[in-house]
Amino acid sequence: MRFASLSLTVFAALAAAGAAQAQTVMRISHPVPTAHHVHKAVEAFKADLEARTKGTMRVEIFPAEQLAKQSENHASVARGAFEAGVLTNFTWGNTIPEMNVLTIPYLLTDLEKIKKFPGSPAAQILEQALAAKGVKNLAWFYTTRQSIFTSNKKPLVQLADLKGLKIRGLSAISDTGLAAVGAAPTPTPAPEVYQALQSGVLDAGLTDVSAAVSRKFFEVQKFGTVAPYFAVYFHMFANPAWYNRLTTGEKDAMAAAVKKAEADMIGLTEATAEAAIKELPQKGMTIHMQTPAEAATWKAALQKPVIDAFVKAAPQNGPKLVEALNKL
């Protein structure tokens, strides 16, 4: 009897080990801190996907560049070092110039249009471009339509206030507008901006209002101008070979979890932005909300140079993307 009992125990242990090995693991790498609302959205996606698959899929999240540097996420996912990554659209820079379309100044800031973006013709063009670079796009997490220009010496209200400033840039394409009005944009990964501002490597910051809170810009910047500058999406992408090995049920669960996460992100982002605009003054930052007249002046000066650079960099898809976003 003791032998039979022992045999059953060993069998149960082996069965449990086999079940554990059969579980599909999805490691997700992203660059933002745990206080950022994008991390909270990824956590909600994890809980939802695991529940929908009844535990056949296990999601492991690695925030704040714990698994890989922001610049390494694409190559790592493409070669299968881990299963998924989350990046901002503009992080792709010149690798996929089409991804800069969302950061054309004052082009996509209407909330109703933003809600329509996932699944739209514009999103489909971008997903095809991502596939050509070896990754499968899974989700579009709307992150902001309200940027904040931060500084220490004076508020950045007029275009002339930007002249000569070493400001955080995003990509060579999106930075052409800032350069056109005399600023000196320097593309800087988000995790490095705080230190660059603190040390004086940068005179001014540019980020979304929520990140200004989660990354504690208020500790190193006195002034902030909130503007409907452009939309930013963090998007989640996966290794295609890994995705193709998922069962039909797992793919269906993934699609449902993604759809819910994208929809929930709208409310989460808007609420987080509203809270950030209230919190930054409480933390000591003087906030200026860009007026419609100021926004029109900035748009007139900044948008055309960026569109020109964008279309030059993406001559085939660029015009189609601008038109598709205007039609949303």
XYZ file of C-alpha atoms in Angstrom, residues 96 126-137 240:
14
model
C 9.194 52.190 -39.815
C 0.761 50.343 -39.872
C 0.199 46.699 -38.918
C 1.318 45.603 -42.382
C 4.475 47.692 -41.975
C 5.125 46.061 -38.593
C 4.647 42.603 -40.082
C 7.259 43.425 -42.714
C 9.686 44.044 -39.835
C 9.045 40.640 -38.290
C 6.462 41.294 -35.577
C 2.708 40.820 -35.303
C 0.801 43.739 -33.869
C 4.723 35.756 -35.165
